[in-house]
XYZ file of C-alpha atoms in Angstrom:
594
model
C 16.537 4.449 22.307
C 13.559 6.552 21.332
C 14.008 9.811 19.517
C 11.426 12.482 18.950
C 11.396 13.412 15.286
C 9.762 16.675 14.246
C 8.148 17.566 10.916
C 11.064 19.547 9.517
C 13.568 16.780 10.206
C 15.268 17.961 13.419
C 15.688 15.661 16.412
C 16.052 16.371 20.089
C 18.350 14.561 22.501
C 17.582 10.826 22.544
C 15.254 9.949 25.374
C 15.916 7.249 27.938
C 12.913 5.169 26.923
C 12.789 2.764 23.963
C 10.082 3.577 21.492
C 6.793 1.872 22.137
C 6.045 1.529 18.410
C 7.265 -1.140 16.040
C 8.749 -0.098 12.712
C 8.965 -2.592 9.838
C 11.098 -2.143 6.738
C 11.291 -3.935 3.399
C 14.340 -6.229 3.662
C 15.634 -5.724 0.144
C 14.756 -2.047 0.035
C 16.507 -0.969 3.204
C 16.275 2.615 4.356
C 16.697 4.066 0.866
C 13.884 2.471 -1.130
C 14.110 4.233 -4.528
C 10.520 3.932 -5.730
C 7.193 2.241 -5.125
C 7.641 -0.136 -8.000
C 10.922 -1.574 -6.735
C 9.994 -2.424 -3.141
C 10.101 -6.071 -2.130
C 7.122 -7.431 -0.184
C 8.983 -9.454 2.472
C 9.186 -7.799 5.906
C 10.944 -8.190 9.214
C 10.951 -6.332 12.515
C 13.732 -3.795 12.288
C 14.638 -3.710 15.965
C 14.136 -7.398 16.746
C 17.813 -7.973 17.438
C 18.666 -4.578 18.843
C 19.253 -5.857 22.336
C 17.434 -2.916 23.903
C 15.678 -3.323 27.229
C 12.111 -4.587 27.318
C 9.671 -1.668 27.040
C 7.828 -3.110 30.043
C 10.948 -3.043 32.216
C 12.020 0.359 30.937
C 8.677 2.131 31.387
C 7.116 0.204 34.256
C 9.988 -1.417 36.195
C 8.093 -1.877 39.453
C 4.390 -1.679 38.639
C 1.989 -4.304 39.924
C -0.565 -5.180 37.219
C -3.278 -5.529 39.828
C -2.863 -1.974 41.104
C -4.132 1.090 39.262
C -1.368 3.488 38.397
C -1.611 6.897 36.732
C 1.499 6.412 34.654
C 0.120 3.244 33.074
C -3.396 4.545 32.550
C -1.775 7.362 30.556
C 0.767 5.277 28.628
C 0.853 6.944 25.203
C 1.739 4.012 22.979
C 2.219 0.289 23.415
C 3.164 -2.342 20.888
C 4.127 -5.576 22.665
C 1.642 -8.174 23.949
C 3.203 -7.918 27.408
C 2.484 -4.197 27.641
C -0.980 -4.567 26.116
C -1.939 -7.111 28.777
C -0.537 -4.930 31.546
C -2.267 -1.825 30.216
C -5.630 -3.576 29.840
C -5.461 -4.950 33.390
C -4.601 -1.608 34.922
C -7.103 0.380 32.843
C -9.877 -2.029 33.811
C -8.900 -1.847 37.464
C -8.657 1.933 37.274
C -12.181 2.203 35.911
C -13.529 -0.108 38.622
C -11.852 2.101 41.216
C -13.298 5.269 39.724
C -9.938 6.619 38.569
C -10.125 8.993 35.591
C -7.391 9.436 33.043
C -4.921 12.033 34.406
C -2.581 14.370 32.642
C 0.971 13.162 32.146
C 2.851 13.010 35.475
C 6.278 14.570 35.911
C 8.068 11.230 35.494
C 6.120 10.263 32.368
C 8.389 9.304 29.423
C 7.128 12.324 27.445
C 7.166 14.784 30.356
C 10.119 16.629 28.779
C 7.750 17.683 26.020
C 4.845 18.607 28.295
C 3.780 21.616 26.156
C 3.258 19.266 23.190
C 1.032 17.144 25.422
C -1.429 19.998 25.652
C -0.941 20.951 22.034
C -4.217 21.889 20.382
C -5.360 19.525 17.630
C -5.593 22.452 15.220
C -1.936 23.243 15.884
C -0.939 19.666 15.129
C -2.780 19.652 11.792
C -1.425 23.115 10.964
C 2.131 21.850 11.567
C 1.483 18.944 9.208
C 0.030 21.329 6.636
C 3.150 23.465 6.711
C 5.365 20.393 6.436
C 3.296 19.228 3.446
C 3.743 22.547 1.666
C 7.462 22.581 2.436
C 7.828 19.049 1.063
C 5.857 19.894 -2.083
C 8.078 22.871 -2.882
C 11.404 21.256 -1.995
C 11.008 17.671 -3.221
C 11.950 16.867 -6.790
C 8.813 16.616 -8.934
C 10.023 13.391 -10.565
C 10.522 11.765 -7.160
C 6.985 12.683 -6.109
C 5.713 11.378 -9.442
C 7.528 8.054 -8.911
C 5.756 7.645 -5.584
C 2.456 9.112 -6.804
C 2.541 11.516 -3.840
C -0.201 14.093 -3.307
C -0.170 14.948 0.408
C -3.476 15.497 2.176
C -4.329 19.035 3.349
C -5.766 19.269 6.864
C -9.110 20.611 5.611
C -9.542 17.519 3.443
C -8.392 15.245 6.277
C -11.065 16.733 8.556
C -13.771 16.116 5.981
C -12.676 12.500 5.620
C -12.472 11.890 9.375
C -15.965 13.303 9.890
C -17.359 10.583 7.627
C -16.669 7.975 10.332
C -19.866 8.907 12.131
C -20.040 5.780 14.355
C -16.793 4.269 15.602
C -16.249 0.833 17.172
C -15.134 0.692 20.824
C -11.815 -0.817 19.767
C -10.600 0.869 16.597
C -8.158 -0.935 14.328
C -7.225 1.679 11.755
C -5.328 1.123 8.502
C -3.632 4.059 6.774
C -1.908 2.647 3.654
C 0.398 5.143 2.005
C 0.357 7.216 5.200
C 2.819 9.891 4.095
C 3.404 12.184 7.073
C 0.328 10.857 8.879
C -2.125 13.734 8.368
C -5.079 11.387 7.846
C -4.263 9.320 10.918
C -3.817 12.452 13.021
C -7.130 13.882 11.870
C -8.890 10.560 12.472
C -7.491 10.269 16.003
C -8.334 13.863 16.913
C -11.864 13.420 15.569
C -12.311 10.153 17.475
C -11.194 11.757 20.744
C -13.905 14.424 20.442
C -16.681 11.980 19.500
C -19.607 11.679 21.942
C -18.800 8.001 22.486
C -15.064 7.918 21.881
C -13.356 4.551 21.493
C -11.563 2.786 24.334
C -8.569 1.843 22.182
C -7.092 2.939 18.864
C -4.585 0.728 17.060
C -2.996 2.173 13.907
C -1.112 0.361 11.164
C 0.535 2.883 8.834
C 2.273 1.853 5.610
C 4.717 4.189 3.885
C 7.127 3.233 1.119
C 9.124 6.492 0.978
C 11.914 6.353 3.603
C 12.190 10.147 3.598
C 8.702 10.392 5.115
C 9.158 7.846 7.917
C 10.576 10.376 10.449
C 7.640 12.712 9.788
C 5.203 9.832 10.209
C 6.789 8.708 13.479
C 6.606 12.249 14.837
C 2.906 12.435 13.949
C 2.185 9.124 15.660
C 3.995 10.383 18.767
C 1.655 13.374 18.814
C -1.360 11.081 18.371
C -0.105 8.999 21.273
C 0.127 12.057 23.503
C -3.382 13.212 22.663
C -4.768 9.737 23.331
C -2.877 9.480 26.602
C -4.268 12.811 27.691
C -7.802 11.567 26.903
C -7.353 8.186 28.592
C -7.585 6.248 25.314
C -5.140 3.393 24.782
C -3.151 3.992 21.600
C -0.926 1.581 19.695
C 0.780 2.127 16.375
C 2.856 0.179 13.880
C 4.804 1.755 11.025
C 5.448 -0.554 8.082
C 8.014 0.770 5.616
C 7.013 -1.235 2.569
C 4.819 -1.142 -0.494
C 1.272 -1.814 0.686
C 0.124 -3.674 -2.429
C 3.260 -5.828 -2.696
C 2.913 -6.731 0.983
C -0.731 -7.776 0.671
C -0.319 -11.440 -0.424
C 1.915 -12.145 2.562
C -0.481 -10.354 4.904
C -3.664 -12.117 3.852
C -3.584 -14.711 6.666
C -2.309 -12.418 9.417
C -4.800 -11.652 12.168
C -3.065 -8.328 12.855
C -3.759 -7.247 9.280
C -7.519 -7.051 9.765
C -9.127 -3.662 10.313
C -12.501 -2.114 11.077
C -11.590 1.361 9.796
C -9.551 2.360 6.739
C -8.632 5.904 5.771
C -6.477 6.530 2.735
C -5.063 8.942 0.204
C -3.452 6.376 -2.126
C -0.870 7.139 -4.829
C -2.168 8.688 -8.050
C -0.425 6.884 -10.883
C -1.045 4.240 -13.528
C -0.225 0.641 -12.685
C 1.887 -1.005 -15.427
C 0.427 -4.258 -16.737
C 3.666 -6.212 -16.228
C 4.488 -4.823 -12.773
C 5.100 -6.783 -9.567
C 2.034 -5.123 -8.127
C -0.158 -6.607 -10.859
C 1.252 -10.034 -10.021
C 0.469 -9.475 -6.347
C -3.080 -8.422 -7.208
C -3.580 -11.395 -9.518
C -2.516 -13.778 -6.728
C -5.386 -12.364 -4.686
C -7.919 -12.542 -7.526
C -7.917 -8.754 -7.933
C -7.421 -6.426 -10.891
C -6.619 -2.720 -11.049
C -5.356 -0.377 -13.736
C -4.247 2.327 -11.309
C -2.523 2.481 -7.939
C -5.451 4.064 -6.152
C -7.954 1.390 -7.185
C -5.347 -1.247 -6.303
C -5.052 0.204 -2.781
C -8.823 0.329 -2.383
C -9.338 -3.220 -3.682
C -6.697 -4.661 -1.341
C -8.006 -2.695 1.647
C -11.504 -4.080 1.068
C -10.101 -7.617 1.441
C -8.602 -6.656 4.826
C -11.655 -4.768 6.079
C -13.905 -6.633 8.499
C -17.653 -6.956 7.986
C -19.434 -3.677 8.783
C -16.101 -1.849 8.732
C -15.833 1.472 6.895
C -13.370 2.614 4.235
C -12.945 6.311 3.449
C -10.687 7.197 0.502
C -9.877 10.330 -1.469
C -8.976 9.649 -5.088
C -9.428 11.017 -8.585
C -12.983 10.503 -9.773
C -11.965 8.562 -12.866
C -12.974 5.138 -11.510
C -16.631 6.251 -11.460
C -16.981 5.640 -15.213
C -15.124 4.156 -18.165
C -14.349 0.611 -19.278
C -10.891 0.664 -17.667
C -12.383 0.607 -14.154
C -15.389 -1.649 -14.806
C -13.984 -4.658 -12.889
C -13.127 -2.502 -9.907
C -16.617 -0.969 -9.786
C -18.179 -4.419 -9.826
C -15.849 -5.581 -7.051
C -16.657 -2.495 -5.002
C -20.397 -3.067 -5.314
C -20.170 -6.813 -4.681
C -18.326 -6.574 -1.359
C -19.492 -3.220 0.011
C -22.186 -0.566 -0.147
C -21.440 3.082 -0.898
C -22.621 5.255 1.999
C -21.322 8.724 1.075
C -19.609 10.636 -1.733
C -18.067 14.094 -1.422
C -17.045 15.911 -4.586
C -14.355 18.575 -4.891
C -15.317 20.473 -8.027
C -12.241 22.709 -7.820
C -9.254 20.614 -8.847
C -6.644 23.137 -7.728
C -8.205 23.813 -4.328
C -7.737 20.254 -3.064
C -4.017 19.639 -3.516
C -2.376 23.046 -3.462
C 0.884 23.106 -5.385
C 0.195 19.793 -7.163
C -1.027 19.200 -10.716
C -4.219 17.182 -10.234
C -6.378 17.639 -13.341
C -9.096 15.174 -12.374
C -12.007 16.113 -10.205
C -11.404 14.558 -6.789
C -13.935 12.573 -4.774
C -14.088 11.158 -1.248
C -15.803 7.788 -1.043
C -17.162 6.147 2.086
C -18.189 2.526 1.683
C -19.187 -0.144 4.208
C -17.976 -3.727 3.929
C -20.805 -6.248 3.538
C -23.283 -3.397 3.762
C -26.733 -3.487 2.185
C -27.309 -0.793 -0.467
C -29.579 1.894 0.969
C -29.325 5.657 0.776
C -26.182 7.607 -0.127
C -25.222 11.015 1.252
C -23.918 13.272 -1.522
C -22.027 16.477 -0.742
C -19.768 18.980 -2.440
C -17.134 21.528 -1.498
C -19.514 24.310 -2.518
C -21.897 23.349 0.290
C -24.474 21.364 -1.660
C -25.630 18.116 -0.052
C -28.519 15.709 -0.390
C -29.406 12.128 0.475
C -30.473 9.965 -2.455
C -31.477 6.330 -2.983
C -28.602 3.996 -3.826
C -30.170 3.340 -7.235
C -29.652 7.017 -8.126
C -25.912 6.494 -7.635
C -25.534 2.989 -9.100
C -28.324 2.126 -11.526
C -29.140 -1.594 -11.077
C -29.857 -1.835 -14.819
C -26.456 -0.395 -15.767
C -24.187 -3.328 -16.622
C -21.173 -0.992 -16.501
C -22.011 0.003 -12.893
C -21.193 3.694 -13.374
C -21.086 5.643 -10.109
C -23.101 8.848 -10.459
C -23.174 11.957 -8.293
C -26.542 13.653 -8.885
C -25.788 16.497 -6.493
C -28.744 18.554 -7.681
C -32.323 17.439 -7.591
C -32.297 18.079 -11.311
C -35.349 17.062 -13.306
C -33.200 17.103 -16.453
C -31.162 14.173 -15.139
C -34.312 12.148 -14.564
C -35.511 13.023 -18.068
C -32.309 11.749 -19.696
C -32.451 8.507 -17.714
C -36.039 7.947 -18.831
C -35.294 8.256 -22.566
C -36.296 5.062 -24.400
C -33.269 4.030 -26.453
C -29.642 3.041 -26.324
C -27.350 4.039 -29.165
C -27.591 0.457 -30.468
C -31.382 0.787 -30.584
C -30.937 3.841 -32.800
C -28.714 1.818 -35.161
C -25.656 4.005 -34.613
C -22.128 3.219 -33.398
C -19.474 5.502 -31.925
C -15.739 4.862 -32.192
C -12.495 6.711 -31.687
C -10.868 8.131 -34.822
C -8.768 5.591 -36.658
C -5.758 7.762 -37.463
C -2.802 7.894 -35.056
C -0.484 10.258 -36.878
C 2.702 9.012 -35.185
C 2.081 5.552 -36.680
C 1.375 6.634 -40.232
C 3.745 5.492 -42.998
C 5.987 8.230 -44.356
C 4.103 8.639 -47.649
C 0.655 8.987 -45.997
C 0.862 12.704 -45.422
C 2.487 13.901 -48.612
C 0.068 16.555 -49.825
C 1.462 16.466 -53.334
C 0.393 12.868 -53.827
C -3.134 12.341 -55.167
C -5.716 11.239 -54.386
C -5.865 12.461 -50.787
C -8.663 12.967 -48.240
C -9.040 15.548 -45.456
C -7.589 14.513 -42.096
C -9.660 16.108 -39.317
C -8.041 17.007 -35.984
C -9.712 18.448 -32.834
C -8.214 21.842 -33.735
C -10.432 21.928 -36.816
C -13.550 21.941 -34.612
C -14.460 25.328 -33.184
C -17.326 27.785 -32.928
C -19.832 25.062 -33.772
C -18.295 24.285 -37.182
C -15.537 22.268 -38.843
C -12.849 24.619 -40.197
C -10.609 22.789 -42.720
C -7.937 23.495 -43.807
C -6.379 25.835 -41.264
C -3.813 28.457 -42.373
C -0.419 27.761 -40.823
C -1.521 24.481 -39.232
C 1.597 22.382 -38.651
C -0.009 18.955 -38.408
C -0.897 16.770 -41.366
C -4.258 17.809 -42.839
C -4.552 15.186 -45.562
C -4.172 11.458 -45.824
C -3.124 9.721 -49.038
C -5.795 7.276 -50.202
C -3.362 4.356 -50.475
C -3.987 0.654 -49.842
C -2.101 0.507 -46.538
C -4.215 3.294 -44.998
C -7.547 2.537 -46.669
C -8.993 1.089 -43.434
C -8.489 4.485 -41.755
C -10.690 6.330 -44.238
C -14.474 6.740 -43.907
C -16.565 6.833 -47.098
C -18.498 9.906 -48.179
C -21.461 10.767 -45.996
C -22.617 12.633 -42.906
C -20.934 12.028 -39.536
C -20.979 13.476 -36.060
C -17.658 14.267 -34.347
C -17.156 14.727 -30.587
C -13.912 15.863 -29.008
C -12.388 13.254 -26.704
C -10.687 15.900 -24.566
C -12.227 19.272 -23.822
C -10.486 22.310 -22.391
C -11.153 23.035 -18.698
C -12.556 26.449 -19.549
C -15.113 25.130 -22.062
C -18.729 25.551 -20.991
C -19.715 22.018 -22.035
C -17.990 18.663 -21.594
C -19.524 17.237 -24.763
C -18.908 19.271 -27.935
C -20.528 17.689 -31.003
C -19.919 18.808 -34.628
C -21.766 17.827 -37.820
C -19.616 17.069 -40.873
C -20.759 16.112 -44.371
C -18.930 15.554 -47.630
C -16.609 13.162 -49.396
C -14.333 10.531 -47.917
C -12.602 11.663 -44.737
C -10.070 10.513 -42.136
C -10.585 11.202 -38.421
C -7.699 11.638 -35.998
C -7.627 9.530 -32.806
C -8.420 12.416 -30.426
C -11.962 12.562 -31.822
C -14.981 10.283 -31.404
C -17.029 9.653 -34.537
C -20.675 8.533 -34.798
C -21.278 6.296 -37.817
C -23.450 3.450 -39.084
C -21.390 0.274 -39.485
C -18.425 2.311 -40.741
C -20.482 4.378 -43.170
C -22.206 7.736 -42.951
C -25.485 8.599 -41.234
C -28.449 10.333 -42.795
C -28.102 14.106 -42.547
C -31.251 14.370 -40.440
C -29.996 11.787 -37.926
C -26.523 13.345 -37.682
C -28.038 16.811 -37.200
C -30.483 15.503 -34.601
C -27.686 13.848 -32.632
C -25.672 17.076 -32.782
C -28.518 19.130 -31.293
C -29.278 16.479 -28.660
C -25.677 15.988 -27.462
C -25.001 19.732 -27.287
C -27.995 20.310 -25.004
C -27.618 21.597 -21.436
C -29.539 18.582 -20.140
C -26.994 16.155 -21.565
C -24.129 18.234 -20.159
C -25.625 18.174 -16.657
C -26.319 14.456 -16.889
C -22.815 13.707 -18.177
C -21.257 15.541 -15.237
C -23.030 13.234 -12.771
C -20.748 10.342 -13.746
C -17.674 11.946 -15.345
C -15.263 14.159 -13.464
C -12.575 14.598 -16.094
C -12.249 16.567 -19.290
C -12.260 13.328 -21.296
C -15.262 12.052 -23.233
C -14.756 8.406 -24.108
C -16.711 6.445 -26.682
C -17.935 4.206 -23.850
C -19.362 7.246 -22.051
C -21.309 8.226 -25.175
C -22.624 4.665 -25.516
C -23.825 4.750 -21.904
C -26.230 7.651 -22.557
C -29.926 7.195 -23.187
C -31.256 8.568 -26.486
C -34.596 9.440 -28.087
C -35.793 7.054 -30.786
C -34.343 7.277 -34.300
C -37.494 8.869 -35.788
C -37.517 11.505 -33.050
C -33.822 12.301 -33.576
C -34.390 12.626 -37.328
C -37.381 14.900 -36.696
C -35.153 16.986 -34.395
C -32.574 17.236 -37.202
C -35.254 18.473 -39.599
C -36.534 20.969 -36.976
C -39.924 19.242 -36.966
C -39.630 18.923 -33.161
C -37.650 20.858 -30.580
C -35.595 19.781 -27.579
C -38.341 21.006 -25.282
C -40.752 18.637 -27.061
C -38.390 15.741 -26.326
C -38.006 16.592 -22.637
C -41.726 17.138 -22.171
C -42.541 13.686 -23.512
C -39.739 11.817 -21.717
């Protein structure tokens, strides 16, 4: 028996018609799967042994497949081969006879909800928006964290759907981690208003959280009604299982191949020893986070020339942690568009998303060409692919040069890497929680200053700080000797900057005796020893420049500055940096000659 489930959880009287969708559930998880990490990958059809009447007999008990019939041309959702064959035959015959898709007749299975049939697409997305906000405020934060849930607002869903500028005639859409179905709904509504709308839309929606399945089914029912009203054949399949854990078993299934993928995957780290990592390894994939795992798996299921559109944190665009994923992405697909949300809070209202968020569109087996860049503040421009992924960059950073900024080009044209300059950058060696008990006893001599990020402010190093509660010295003992840098000049850069700071990179010159550097700082050095004062000063002026800040923001969307990011920059030559430190040349001299 079908039931119509509405966003806030209420149900109407069961209808007389069995549902035309198939719902799969994880066998071991059952209807109360506790978390993404505990879902088993094996699946079965939940209603296979229900004994209900055939959907064909229940919906079309006396229809002749060779005769056009309004009620079959407008069937909202089919899921069995028998019904698909019948629908195709009648739709083809109807077109040959000049019959257009009618509105739902009085005896249509959904006629009892006729007002919903004519429901405006904006109303549908608004209902999902309200349900999203209700869920965010009423669901336990820890539960949402376990599932990595950040529901998609309708405005974001519309932006993502609009990126599918050319759709195939027969759409096979994947929505992994579908939630309440906002992305699928937006995609379907956008497709129905396209100049050359598809003939069929088949949706496979994965969702691991059993609490969201009723919402998702309701959304798919609404999609079915809109498609029926437009004369577009719609099929849908809900799979209640973990998408990544299911992937190895799905790799040889013909019905797990798609030409369109739209996703808002979970935002959470992927433990190294998890079942998901084992599933990825069996497919020759690697990911350090759930969202890159979802994207990597989806790319294996995407057909040639198919498009994937995903909204995720921007963190995969740079950093060593995501290097393998970036290489995989570039090897199997070509980035076509990137849309940046500079306002973190505006994207996922009510959720704590600290990263900048980006929408990526990439095409499977595509040839790198131009990339459309856009931003929530209205900026947009088309750039060559090489401006986004530099072919000479072995780390394959993904850049977003939203502005036609000459400063960015100047930085890229600088002649040297940090290695060429003879300088290294590392994270501070001191992790205070791992220090032996005697290491911080100020009364024990000799001791060296221990520099924390809090000591760096207003362009200077302030040590010691009155009332500072963290350790400010480190005993110069044998078991901590490796953590101490010898006397000399160094350059310190905060690894994490505050959101309100004007610059992402904040560099500070320090000179003196032996010193220890806490792990939340990056330190520039020369083979573990100090730099010349002129070189350290020159690096400080260079890294604190507006040009470097603008360039850095093209590939980093977080408040973190990793040592790898600093190594990826281009630098002036060592003599030029030393001349800058002595004030023999100015920054403008460097940019004019680059």
